[in-house]
Amino acid sequence: PPPPRRPGGAATGITTTAEPPHPAVASEPAPRSSAELEQRLVSETARLWARRAETIERDQKSNPFSAHFDGGARGPAAAKAARSSRDDGPAGGAAYGTPPPGSLTEARWAKGKAWVDEQIDNLIAVIREIGDAGDDATTVTFGTLFYKYADISDSLVGILLRAKKRHRLFYEGDMLFQTKDDHVLITVPAEA
């Protein structure tokens, strides 16, 4: 076939092929005009946004931190009761403060928890290596541990806090500071 011609009559030398129809439009008959094609694309886009809005609305009804939360029940009193059963604190239920099961947030939470557990295990191994072992515990001063652990990790104080919260080791106070708290004894029980 001859090459297509420009409106002015000159040949472009470029041959064109018909584009495949949009997947949403593929099952429908071919549009008769560009206006009909545009109308179909606009309609499909509107349907996509409507489905997205429905999904968001449904998610907000199950989100206890949303103003639209209904806890699967109807009415403000039922919504408040359902919300308070999850928000009462640790006694409010086993799911309080945990990510939704099967979510990406749960996967990141599990990965972070595993990393902290590994760091605590490493810290306890270092304390047992450099500390004074007794019959039921190993002790080391914060200053000694700080200088030894500085070559291993820069997160010593944070890991100490996590380990103390999990009752894997014990020391006086909450936050330990270099120089000021060098004399504080850190104790790791034999069963930790």
Coordinates of C-alpha atoms in Angstrom, one line a residue:
P1 CA 0.0 0.0 0.0
P2 CA 1.1 3.6 -0.6
P3 CA 2.4 5.5 2.5
P4 CA -0.2 7.7 4.3
R5 CA -0.4 11.3 3.2
R6 CA -0.4 14.4 5.3
P7 CA -3.3 16.8 5.1
G8 CA -1.3 18.9 2.7
G9 CA -0.8 15.9 0.4
A10 CA 2.8 15.0 1.1
A11 CA 3.6 11.4 2.0
T12 CA 4.9 10.8 5.6
G13 CA 6.8 7.6 4.8
I14 CA 5.4 6.2 8.1
T15 CA 3.0 3.4 8.2
T16 CA 0.6 3.0 11.1
T17 CA -1.0 0.0 12.7
A18 CA -4.3 0.0 14.5
E19 CA -3.9 0.0 18.3
P20 CA -5.5 -2.9 20.2
P21 CA -8.7 -1.8 22.0
H22 CA -8.6 -0.8 25.7
P23 CA -9.1 -4.0 27.8
A24 CA -12.3 -2.6 29.3
V25 CA -13.7 -1.9 25.9
A26 CA -12.5 -5.1 24.2
S27 CA -15.7 -7.1 24.7
E28 CA -17.9 -4.2 23.5
P29 CA -18.5 -3.5 19.8
A30 CA -15.9 -1.1 18.2
P31 CA -16.8 2.6 18.7
R32 CA -18.1 4.4 15.7
S33 CA -16.4 7.6 16.5
S34 CA -13.7 9.1 18.7
A35 CA -16.4 10.8 20.8
E36 CA -18.0 7.4 21.5
L37 CA -14.6 5.9 22.5
E38 CA -13.9 8.9 24.7
Q39 CA -17.4 8.4 26.3
R40 CA -16.6 4.8 27.0
L41 CA -13.2 5.6 28.6
V42 CA -14.8 8.3 30.8
S43 CA -17.5 5.8 31.9
E44 CA -15.0 3.1 32.7
T45 CA -12.9 5.6 34.7
A46 CA -15.9 6.7 36.6
R47 CA -16.8 3.1 37.4
L48 CA -13.2 2.5 38.6
W49 CA -13.3 5.6 40.9
A50 CA -16.8 4.5 42.3
R51 CA -15.4 1.1 43.2
R52 CA -12.4 2.7 44.8
A53 CA -14.7 5.0 46.9
E54 CA -16.8 2.0 48.0
T55 CA -13.6 0.1 49.1
I56 CA -12.4 3.1 51.1
E57 CA -15.8 3.6 52.7
R58 CA -15.9 -0.1 53.7
D59 CA -12.3 0.1 55.1
Q60 CA -13.2 3.2 57.1
K61 CA -16.1 1.4 58.7
S62 CA -13.8 -1.3 60.0
N63 CA -11.1 1.2 61.2
P64 CA -11.5 1.9 64.9
F65 CA -9.7 5.3 64.5
S66 CA -12.1 6.5 61.8
A67 CA -15.1 8.7 62.5
H68 CA -17.0 6.3 60.2
F69 CA -16.2 3.2 62.3
D70 CA -19.3 1.1 63.1
G71 CA -17.8 -2.2 64.3
G72 CA -20.2 -4.2 62.1
A73 CA -23.2 -2.7 64.0
R74 CA -25.6 0.1 63.2
G75 CA -26.2 3.2 65.3
P76 CA -24.0 5.5 67.4
A77 CA -24.4 3.6 70.7
A78 CA -23.4 0.3 69.1
A79 CA -20.5 1.9 67.3
K80 CA -19.2 3.5 70.5
A81 CA -19.5 0.1 72.3
A82 CA -17.6 -1.7 69.6
R83 CA -14.9 1.0 69.4
S84 CA -14.4 1.0 73.2
S85 CA -13.9 -2.8 73.3
R86 CA -10.9 -2.4 71.1
D87 CA -9.5 0.9 72.6
D88 CA -9.6 0.0 76.3
G89 CA -5.9 -0.7 76.4
P90 CA -4.2 -4.1 76.8
A91 CA -7.2 -5.4 78.7
G92 CA -9.4 -4.5 75.7
G93 CA -8.6 -7.6 73.8
A94 CA -5.8 -9.6 72.3
A95 CA -5.9 -7.7 69.0
Y96 CA -5.3 -4.3 70.7
G97 CA -2.1 -2.6 69.4
T98 CA -1.5 -5.3 66.7
P99 CA -1.7 -4.9 63.0
P100 CA -4.5 -6.6 61.0
P101 CA -3.7 -10.3 60.4
G102 CA -2.2 -11.0 56.9
S103 CA -1.5 -7.3 56.2
L104 CA 1.9 -5.9 55.0
T105 CA 1.9 -4.0 58.3
E106 CA 1.9 -7.3 60.2
A107 CA 4.8 -8.6 58.0
R108 CA 6.8 -5.4 58.8
W109 CA 5.9 -5.7 62.5
A110 CA 7.1 -9.4 62.6
K111 CA 10.3 -8.5 60.8
G112 CA 11.0 -5.6 63.2
K113 CA 10.2 -7.8 66.2
A114 CA 12.6 -10.5 64.9
W115 CA 15.4 -7.9 64.4
V116 CA 14.9 -6.6 68.0
D117 CA 14.9 -10.2 69.4
E118 CA 18.2 -10.9 67.5
Q119 CA 19.8 -7.6 68.8
I120 CA 18.7 -8.5 72.4
D121 CA 20.3 -12.0 72.0
N122 CA 23.5 -10.5 70.7
L123 CA 23.6 -8.0 73.6
I124 CA 23.1 -10.7 76.2
A125 CA 25.8 -12.8 74.6
V126 CA 28.2 -9.8 74.9
I127 CA 27.3 -9.2 78.5
R128 CA 27.9 -12.8 79.4
E129 CA 31.2 -12.7 77.6
I130 CA 32.6 -9.5 79.3
G131 CA 30.6 -9.6 82.6
D132 CA 31.2 -11.1 85.9
A133 CA 29.4 -14.4 86.1
G134 CA 27.7 -15.5 89.3
D135 CA 25.6 -18.5 90.2
D136 CA 22.3 -17.0 89.1
A137 CA 23.3 -13.9 87.0
T138 CA 25.9 -12.1 85.1
T139 CA 26.6 -8.4 85.8
V140 CA 28.5 -5.7 84.0
T141 CA 28.6 -1.9 84.5
F142 CA 27.1 0.3 81.8
G143 CA 30.4 2.0 81.2
T144 CA 32.2 -1.2 80.4
L145 CA 29.4 -2.4 78.2
F146 CA 29.1 0.9 76.4
Y147 CA 32.8 0.9 75.4
K148 CA 32.7 -2.8 74.3
Y149 CA 29.4 -2.5 72.5
A150 CA 30.3 0.7 70.6
D151 CA 32.2 -1.4 68.1
I152 CA 29.2 -3.7 67.6
S153 CA 26.2 -1.4 67.3
D154 CA 25.2 2.3 67.9
S155 CA 21.8 1.3 69.4
L156 CA 22.9 0.0 72.8
V157 CA 20.5 2.2 74.9
G158 CA 17.5 1.4 72.7
I159 CA 18.2 -2.3 72.9
L160 CA 18.8 -2.1 76.6
L161 CA 15.3 -0.5 77.0
R162 CA 13.7 -3.3 74.9
A163 CA 15.5 -6.0 76.8
K164 CA 14.5 -4.5 80.1
K165 CA 10.8 -4.2 79.0
R166 CA 10.9 -7.9 78.1
H167 CA 12.5 -8.8 81.4
R168 CA 15.6 -10.2 79.8
L169 CA 17.9 -8.0 81.9
F170 CA 17.6 -5.5 84.8
Y171 CA 19.2 -2.2 85.9
E172 CA 18.2 0.8 87.9
G173 CA 16.5 3.7 86.1
D174 CA 15.1 3.9 82.6
M175 CA 17.5 5.7 80.2
L176 CA 21.2 5.3 80.7
F177 CA 23.6 8.0 79.6
Q178 CA 27.4 7.7 78.9
T179 CA 29.6 9.0 81.7
K180 CA 26.7 9.9 84.0
D181 CA 25.6 6.3 84.3
D182 CA 28.9 4.4 83.8
H183 CA 28.6 2.9 87.3
V184 CA 25.1 1.4 86.9
L185 CA 25.1 -2.4 87.1
I186 CA 23.3 -4.3 84.4
T187 CA 22.2 -7.8 85.5
V188 CA 21.4 -10.7 83.1
P189 CA 19.6 -13.6 85.0
A190 CA 20.9 -17.1 84.2
E191 CA 17.6 -18.1 82.6
A192 CA 17.5 -15.1 80.2

